[in-house]
Amino acid sequence: AWTPHPGAAPVRVRAVPRVATEYDVVIRNGRVLDGAGNPWILADVAITNGRFAEIGRVEARGRTEIDARGKYVSRGWIDVMDQSGSVLPRSGLAENKLRMGVTTAIGGEGGTPVPASGIPEYFATLERQGISINFGTYFSQTQTRVAVLGRQARAPTGDELARMRAIMDTAMRNGAMGMTTALIYPPSSYTTTDELVEVGRTAAQYGGIYASHIRGEGKEVVQAVREAIEVGERAGMPVEIFHLKVAYRPGWGILMDSVRQVIEAARGRGVDVAADMYVYTAGGTGLEATIPSWAHEGGSDSLRARLARPDVRARLKRELETGSPGWWNIVEAAGGWEGIVLV
């Protein structure tokens, strides 16, 4: 500012920048992904005590200064379909997550690595040992089923269903975030929609989310998405569709638009439904997923016994061509065996 000075030429008076360090870290000139709707904004980011303190034009200095010109700056990513539940107790540093920018992970697609009653001690162990990321987990509906029915394909009785709901109640009270399913895999694939709704109603009482690896991701993907939405809508739960994709080449560019319409219609009538996307054209799972669900009943020993029988092997080969009720044909989805790589 210019200030008049009697009897002398004008003197320019300017503010002297503060030299004291105000922030731990200042990241300057980056393209900040702030989640407010813009693709990005050009801004500085100041961090103190591990928290964002200022975003915009940051005048103060940081003990550490980072020039992010031409680079994107993001908050930590939330991996909503994490598989670290059984690994974190052994490897709490989780470098594979941190090096990709993941600072929060939500596990539990296949359930917790402990029974419902063991969840408090499981979390206490992680806290005692220390982990480098924030972590939460769902509890699988399949865990309730196996605890009561084993690997049988039948529906539960009324008393058995009540026991399954009691297990889910325990899991939710002990800190689970909701109920998951992985419906292409036995014994989860033996579960009916009505059974999922009934167990889900228990999780809903605690504000739980229904998150699902849906029943089919190939030509039946639209129907499978409808089922996930139905479970959430009837049980009173928000819905998260795990790794949404069309794993069926003839449906590429076609079926996903139908999925979009189903999801938008559900949102239009008040269902809280979202999905995490799967944006590449290859996937990985266990080789047992190429075997129809009925052959898995009773567990691994029963499966091996069936595979030793020539008549069963002949039936399995036929069903790779014809399909099998209640089974997503992953060989068909891959375009045949030439699209499958064993590793």
Short mmCIF file of N, CA, C and O in Angstrom, two decimals, residues 187-271:
data_model
loop_
_atom_site.label_atom_id
_atom_site.label_comp_id
_atom_site.label_asym_id
_atom_site.label_seq_id
_atom_site.Cartn_x
_atom_site.Cartn_y
_atom_site.Cartn_z
N PRO A 187 -20.79 -72.49 -0.39
CA PRO A 187 -22.22 -72.73 -0.23
C PRO A 187 -23.08 -71.48 -0.29
O PRO A 187 -24.29 -71.56 -0.12
N SER A 188 -22.46 -70.30 -0.53
CA SER A 188 -23.28 -69.09 -0.65
C SER A 188 -24.28 -69.22 -1.79
O SER A 188 -25.41 -68.72 -1.69
N SER A 189 -23.89 -69.91 -2.86
CA SER A 189 -24.78 -70.05 -4.01
C SER A 189 -26.03 -70.86 -3.69
O SER A 189 -27.00 -70.83 -4.45
N TYR A 190 -26.04 -71.60 -2.58
CA TYR A 190 -27.22 -72.38 -2.20
C TYR A 190 -28.28 -71.52 -1.53
O TYR A 190 -29.39 -71.99 -1.25
N THR A 191 -27.95 -70.27 -1.26
CA THR A 191 -28.83 -69.40 -0.48
C THR A 191 -29.89 -68.78 -1.38
O THR A 191 -29.58 -68.25 -2.45
N THR A 192 -31.15 -68.79 -0.94
CA THR A 192 -32.23 -68.16 -1.69
C THR A 192 -32.31 -66.67 -1.36
O THR A 192 -31.78 -66.21 -0.33
N THR A 193 -33.00 -65.94 -2.21
CA THR A 193 -33.20 -64.51 -1.97
C THR A 193 -33.92 -64.29 -0.65
O THR A 193 -33.56 -63.41 0.14
N ASP A 194 -34.95 -65.09 -0.37
CA ASP A 194 -35.71 -64.91 0.87
C ASP A 194 -34.84 -65.12 2.10
O ASP A 194 -34.98 -64.40 3.10
N GLU A 195 -33.94 -66.09 2.04
CA GLU A 195 -33.04 -66.32 3.18
C GLU A 195 -32.13 -65.12 3.38
O GLU A 195 -31.90 -64.69 4.53
N LEU A 196 -31.63 -64.56 2.30
CA LEU A 196 -30.77 -63.37 2.41
C LEU A 196 -31.52 -62.22 3.04
O LEU A 196 -30.98 -61.49 3.89
N VAL A 197 -32.77 -62.04 2.65
CA VAL A 197 -33.57 -60.95 3.20
C VAL A 197 -33.74 -61.13 4.70
O VAL A 197 -33.59 -60.18 5.49
N GLU A 198 -34.05 -62.35 5.13
CA GLU A 198 -34.32 -62.58 6.55
C GLU A 198 -33.09 -62.33 7.41
O GLU A 198 -33.17 -61.71 8.47
N VAL A 199 -31.93 -62.82 6.98
CA VAL A 199 -30.71 -62.57 7.75
C VAL A 199 -30.32 -61.10 7.65
O VAL A 199 -29.86 -60.49 8.62
N GLY A 200 -30.55 -60.51 6.48
CA GLY A 200 -30.22 -59.11 6.28
C GLY A 200 -31.03 -58.18 7.18
O GLY A 200 -30.53 -57.12 7.60
N ARG A 201 -32.26 -58.55 7.49
CA ARG A 201 -33.07 -57.70 8.37
C ARG A 201 -32.43 -57.53 9.74
O ARG A 201 -32.58 -56.49 10.38
N THR A 202 -31.72 -58.55 10.18
CA THR A 202 -31.00 -58.42 11.46
C THR A 202 -29.88 -57.40 11.35
O THR A 202 -29.72 -56.53 12.21
N ALA A 203 -29.08 -57.48 10.27
CA ALA A 203 -28.00 -56.50 10.08
C ALA A 203 -28.56 -55.09 9.92
O ALA A 203 -27.95 -54.12 10.37
N ALA A 204 -29.74 -54.99 9.29
CA ALA A 204 -30.34 -53.68 9.07
C ALA A 204 -30.70 -52.98 10.38
O ALA A 204 -30.68 -51.74 10.46
N GLN A 205 -31.00 -53.75 11.41
CA GLN A 205 -31.36 -53.16 12.70
C GLN A 205 -30.22 -52.34 13.30
O GLN A 205 -30.43 -51.49 14.15
N TYR A 206 -28.99 -52.61 12.84
CA TYR A 206 -27.82 -51.89 13.33
C TYR A 206 -27.25 -50.95 12.28
O TYR A 206 -26.11 -50.51 12.39
N GLY A 207 -28.05 -50.64 11.26
CA GLY A 207 -27.59 -49.73 10.22
C GLY A 207 -26.64 -50.38 9.23
O GLY A 207 -25.88 -49.67 8.55
N GLY A 208 -26.65 -51.71 9.13
CA GLY A 208 -25.72 -52.41 8.26
C GLY A 208 -25.99 -52.22 6.78
O GLY A 208 -27.12 -51.95 6.36
N ILE A 209 -24.94 -52.37 6.00
CA ILE A 209 -25.00 -52.32 4.53
C ILE A 209 -25.06 -53.75 4.00
O ILE A 209 -24.48 -54.66 4.59
N TYR A 210 -25.75 -53.94 2.88
CA TYR A 210 -25.68 -55.21 2.17
C TYR A 210 -24.73 -55.05 1.00
O TYR A 210 -24.99 -54.27 0.07
N ALA A 211 -23.61 -55.76 1.02
CA ALA A 211 -22.60 -55.67 -0.04
C ALA A 211 -22.44 -57.05 -0.67
O ALA A 211 -22.20 -58.03 0.04
N SER A 212 -22.57 -57.13 -1.99
CA SER A 212 -22.67 -58.45 -2.61
C SER A 212 -21.80 -58.61 -3.84
O SER A 212 -21.78 -57.77 -4.74
N HIS A 213 -21.07 -59.73 -3.84
CA HIS A 213 -20.53 -60.32 -5.07
C HIS A 213 -21.71 -61.10 -5.65
O HIS A 213 -22.04 -62.18 -5.19
N ILE A 214 -22.38 -60.49 -6.62
CA ILE A 214 -23.70 -60.93 -7.05
C ILE A 214 -23.68 -62.32 -7.69
O ILE A 214 -22.63 -62.86 -8.00
N ARG A 215 -24.87 -62.86 -7.91
CA ARG A 215 -25.04 -64.27 -8.26
C ARG A 215 -24.51 -64.61 -9.66
O ARG A 215 -24.21 -65.77 -9.95
N GLY A 216 -24.41 -63.64 -10.51
CA GLY A 216 -23.87 -63.89 -11.83
C GLY A 216 -23.40 -62.60 -12.46
O GLY A 216 -24.01 -61.55 -12.26
N GLU A 217 -22.29 -62.65 -13.18
CA GLU A 217 -21.72 -61.44 -13.77
C GLU A 217 -21.58 -61.56 -15.28
O GLU A 217 -20.91 -60.74 -15.92
N GLY A 218 -22.23 -62.58 -15.86
CA GLY A 218 -22.20 -62.77 -17.29
C GLY A 218 -23.51 -62.34 -17.93
O GLY A 218 -24.01 -61.24 -17.66
N LYS A 219 -24.12 -63.21 -18.71
CA LYS A 219 -25.34 -62.82 -19.41
C LYS A 219 -26.51 -62.64 -18.45
O LYS A 219 -27.52 -62.03 -18.82
N GLU A 220 -26.38 -63.12 -17.21
CA GLU A 220 -27.44 -62.96 -16.21
C GLU A 220 -27.19 -61.79 -15.28
O GLU A 220 -27.84 -61.65 -14.24
N VAL A 221 -26.26 -60.89 -15.62
CA VAL A 221 -25.83 -59.84 -14.70
C VAL A 221 -26.99 -58.91 -14.33
O VAL A 221 -27.09 -58.46 -13.18
N VAL A 222 -27.89 -58.62 -15.26
CA VAL A 222 -28.99 -57.70 -14.96
C VAL A 222 -29.90 -58.30 -13.89
O VAL A 222 -30.28 -57.62 -12.92
N GLN A 223 -30.23 -59.58 -14.04
CA GLN A 223 -31.07 -60.25 -13.04
C GLN A 223 -30.36 -60.31 -11.69
O GLN A 223 -30.99 -60.17 -10.63
N ALA A 224 -29.04 -60.52 -11.71
CA ALA A 224 -28.28 -60.60 -10.46
C ALA A 224 -28.26 -59.25 -9.74
O ALA A 224 -28.34 -59.19 -8.50
N VAL A 225 -28.14 -58.17 -10.49
CA VAL A 225 -28.19 -56.84 -9.89
C VAL A 225 -29.58 -56.60 -9.30
O VAL A 225 -29.72 -56.05 -8.20
N ARG A 226 -30.61 -57.01 -10.02
CA ARG A 226 -31.98 -56.87 -9.50
C ARG A 226 -32.12 -57.60 -8.15
O ARG A 226 -32.76 -57.09 -7.23
N GLU A 227 -31.54 -58.80 -8.06
CA GLU A 227 -31.65 -59.55 -6.81
C GLU A 227 -30.97 -58.80 -5.67
O GLU A 227 -31.52 -58.72 -4.55
N ALA A 228 -29.77 -58.27 -5.91
CA ALA A 228 -29.07 -57.53 -4.85
C ALA A 228 -29.90 -56.36 -4.37
O ALA A 228 -30.00 -56.10 -3.15
N ILE A 229 -30.50 -55.65 -5.30
CA ILE A 229 -31.34 -54.51 -4.94
C ILE A 229 -32.56 -54.98 -4.16
O ILE A 229 -32.97 -54.35 -3.17
N GLU A 230 -33.16 -56.09 -4.58
CA GLU A 230 -34.32 -56.62 -3.88
C GLU A 230 -34.00 -56.97 -2.43
O GLU A 230 -34.78 -56.68 -1.51
N VAL A 231 -32.83 -57.59 -2.22
CA VAL A 231 -32.44 -57.94 -0.85
C VAL A 231 -32.35 -56.68 0.01
O VAL A 231 -32.89 -56.62 1.11
N GLY A 232 -31.66 -55.66 -0.50
CA GLY A 232 -31.52 -54.45 0.27
C GLY A 232 -32.84 -53.74 0.49
O GLY A 232 -33.12 -53.24 1.59
N GLU A 233 -33.66 -53.72 -0.54
CA GLU A 233 -34.95 -53.01 -0.45
C GLU A 233 -35.88 -53.68 0.56
O GLU A 233 -36.50 -53.02 1.39
N ARG A 234 -35.96 -55.00 0.50
CA ARG A 234 -36.85 -55.72 1.42
C ARG A 234 -36.31 -55.77 2.84
O ARG A 234 -37.08 -55.74 3.81
N ALA A 235 -34.98 -55.83 2.98
CA ALA A 235 -34.38 -55.91 4.31
C ALA A 235 -34.21 -54.54 4.96
O ALA A 235 -33.99 -54.45 6.16
N GLY A 236 -34.29 -53.48 4.15
CA GLY A 236 -34.09 -52.14 4.68
C GLY A 236 -32.65 -51.76 4.83
O GLY A 236 -32.27 -51.11 5.81
N MET A 237 -31.82 -52.12 3.83
CA MET A 237 -30.38 -51.87 3.90
C MET A 237 -29.90 -51.14 2.65
O MET A 237 -30.40 -51.41 1.55
N PRO A 238 -28.90 -50.25 2.77
CA PRO A 238 -28.22 -49.76 1.58
C PRO A 238 -27.52 -50.92 0.87
O PRO A 238 -27.18 -51.93 1.50
N VAL A 239 -27.32 -50.78 -0.43
CA VAL A 239 -26.76 -51.86 -1.24
C VAL A 239 -25.48 -51.40 -1.90
O VAL A 239 -25.43 -50.32 -2.50
N GLU A 240 -24.45 -52.23 -1.80
CA GLU A 240 -23.19 -52.03 -2.52
C GLU A 240 -22.95 -53.26 -3.38
O GLU A 240 -22.90 -54.39 -2.88
N ILE A 241 -22.81 -53.06 -4.69
CA ILE A 241 -22.54 -54.16 -5.61
C ILE A 241 -21.03 -54.22 -5.83
O ILE A 241 -20.42 -53.29 -6.34
N PHE A 242 -20.45 -55.34 -5.42
CA PHE A 242 -19.00 -55.50 -5.52
C PHE A 242 -18.58 -55.67 -6.98
O PHE A 242 -19.23 -56.35 -7.76
N HIS A 243 -17.45 -55.07 -7.31
CA HIS A 243 -16.78 -55.17 -8.62
C HIS A 243 -17.75 -55.39 -9.79
O HIS A 243 -17.71 -56.38 -10.51
N LEU A 244 -18.62 -54.39 -9.99
CA LEU A 244 -19.62 -54.45 -11.06
C LEU A 244 -18.96 -54.51 -12.42
O LEU A 244 -18.08 -53.71 -12.74
N LYS A 245 -19.38 -55.47 -13.23
CA LYS A 245 -18.82 -55.66 -14.57
C LYS A 245 -19.76 -56.54 -15.37
O LYS A 245 -20.67 -57.17 -14.84
N VAL A 246 -19.53 -56.59 -16.66
CA VAL A 246 -20.20 -57.56 -17.54
C VAL A 246 -19.13 -58.52 -18.03
O VAL A 246 -18.40 -58.23 -18.97
N ALA A 247 -19.01 -59.65 -17.35
CA ALA A 247 -17.98 -60.64 -17.69
C ALA A 247 -18.56 -61.61 -18.73
O ALA A 247 -18.71 -62.81 -18.49
N TYR A 248 -18.88 -61.05 -19.88
CA TYR A 248 -19.53 -61.83 -20.95
C TYR A 248 -19.37 -61.02 -22.23
O TYR A 248 -20.09 -60.07 -22.47
N ARG A 249 -18.40 -61.42 -23.04
CA ARG A 249 -18.01 -60.57 -24.15
C ARG A 249 -19.16 -60.21 -25.10
O ARG A 249 -19.25 -59.06 -25.55
N PRO A 250 -20.09 -61.14 -25.41
CA PRO A 250 -21.20 -60.73 -26.28
C PRO A 250 -22.06 -59.62 -25.70
O PRO A 250 -22.80 -58.95 -26.44
N GLY A 251 -21.98 -59.41 -24.37
CA GLY A 251 -22.77 -58.36 -23.74
C GLY A 251 -22.04 -57.06 -23.53
O GLY A 251 -22.62 -56.09 -23.01
N TRP A 252 -20.77 -56.98 -23.95
CA TRP A 252 -20.03 -55.74 -23.77
C TRP A 252 -20.69 -54.63 -24.59
O TRP A 252 -21.04 -54.83 -25.75
N GLY A 253 -20.82 -53.46 -23.97
CA GLY A 253 -21.44 -52.34 -24.65
C GLY A 253 -22.94 -52.41 -24.73
O GLY A 253 -23.59 -51.54 -25.32
N ILE A 254 -23.53 -53.48 -24.16
CA ILE A 254 -24.99 -53.66 -24.23
C ILE A 254 -25.57 -53.79 -22.83
O ILE A 254 -26.43 -52.99 -22.43
N LEU A 255 -25.13 -54.78 -22.07
CA LEU A 255 -25.78 -55.11 -20.81
C LEU A 255 -25.54 -54.07 -19.73
O LEU A 255 -26.39 -53.89 -18.85
N MET A 256 -24.41 -53.37 -19.76
CA MET A 256 -24.14 -52.41 -18.71
C MET A 256 -25.15 -51.27 -18.73
O MET A 256 -25.50 -50.72 -17.68
N ASP A 257 -25.64 -50.91 -19.89
CA ASP A 257 -26.67 -49.86 -19.93
C ASP A 257 -27.95 -50.33 -19.26
O ASP A 257 -28.63 -49.55 -18.59
N SER A 258 -28.29 -51.61 -19.42
CA SER A 258 -29.46 -52.15 -18.72
C SER A 258 -29.23 -52.15 -17.21
O SER A 258 -30.15 -51.85 -16.44
N VAL A 259 -28.01 -52.49 -16.79
CA VAL A 259 -27.68 -52.43 -15.36
C VAL A 259 -27.87 -51.01 -14.84
O VAL A 259 -28.44 -50.78 -13.77
N ARG A 260 -27.38 -50.04 -15.61
CA ARG A 260 -27.53 -48.64 -15.20
C ARG A 260 -29.00 -48.28 -15.02
O ARG A 260 -29.37 -47.62 -14.03
N GLN A 261 -29.83 -48.70 -15.93
CA GLN A 261 -31.24 -48.37 -15.82
C GLN A 261 -31.88 -48.99 -14.59
O GLN A 261 -32.71 -48.37 -13.91
N VAL A 262 -31.49 -50.23 -14.27
CA VAL A 262 -32.02 -50.90 -13.07
C VAL A 262 -31.60 -50.14 -11.81
O VAL A 262 -32.41 -49.91 -10.89
N ILE A 263 -30.33 -49.74 -11.74
CA ILE A 263 -29.83 -49.03 -10.57
C ILE A 263 -30.49 -47.66 -10.45
O ILE A 263 -30.91 -47.24 -9.37
N GLU A 264 -30.62 -46.95 -11.56
CA GLU A 264 -31.23 -45.62 -11.50
C GLU A 264 -32.71 -45.72 -11.11
O GLU A 264 -33.22 -44.85 -10.39
N ALA A 265 -33.39 -46.75 -11.58
CA ALA A 265 -34.80 -46.93 -11.20
C ALA A 265 -34.92 -47.19 -9.70
O ALA A 265 -35.82 -46.66 -9.04
N ALA A 266 -33.99 -48.00 -9.16
CA ALA A 266 -34.01 -48.27 -7.73
C ALA A 266 -33.74 -47.00 -6.93
O ALA A 266 -34.41 -46.71 -5.93
N ARG A 267 -32.78 -46.21 -7.37
CA ARG A 267 -32.50 -44.95 -6.69
C ARG A 267 -33.71 -44.03 -6.75
O ARG A 267 -34.01 -43.32 -5.79
N GLY A 268 -34.40 -44.07 -7.89
CA GLY A 268 -35.57 -43.23 -8.06
C GLY A 268 -36.68 -43.54 -7.06
O GLY A 268 -37.49 -42.66 -6.73
N ARG A 269 -36.75 -44.77 -6.60
CA ARG A 269 -37.78 -45.11 -5.61
C ARG A 269 -37.21 -45.17 -4.19
O ARG A 269 -37.84 -45.71 -3.29
N GLY A 270 -36.01 -44.61 -4.02
CA GLY A 270 -35.49 -44.40 -2.68
C GLY A 270 -34.51 -45.42 -2.17
O GLY A 270 -34.12 -45.37 -0.99
N VAL A 271 -34.08 -46.37 -2.99
CA VAL A 271 -33.11 -47.35 -2.55
C VAL A 271 -31.70 -46.75 -2.65
O VAL A 271 -31.33 -46.19 -3.68
#
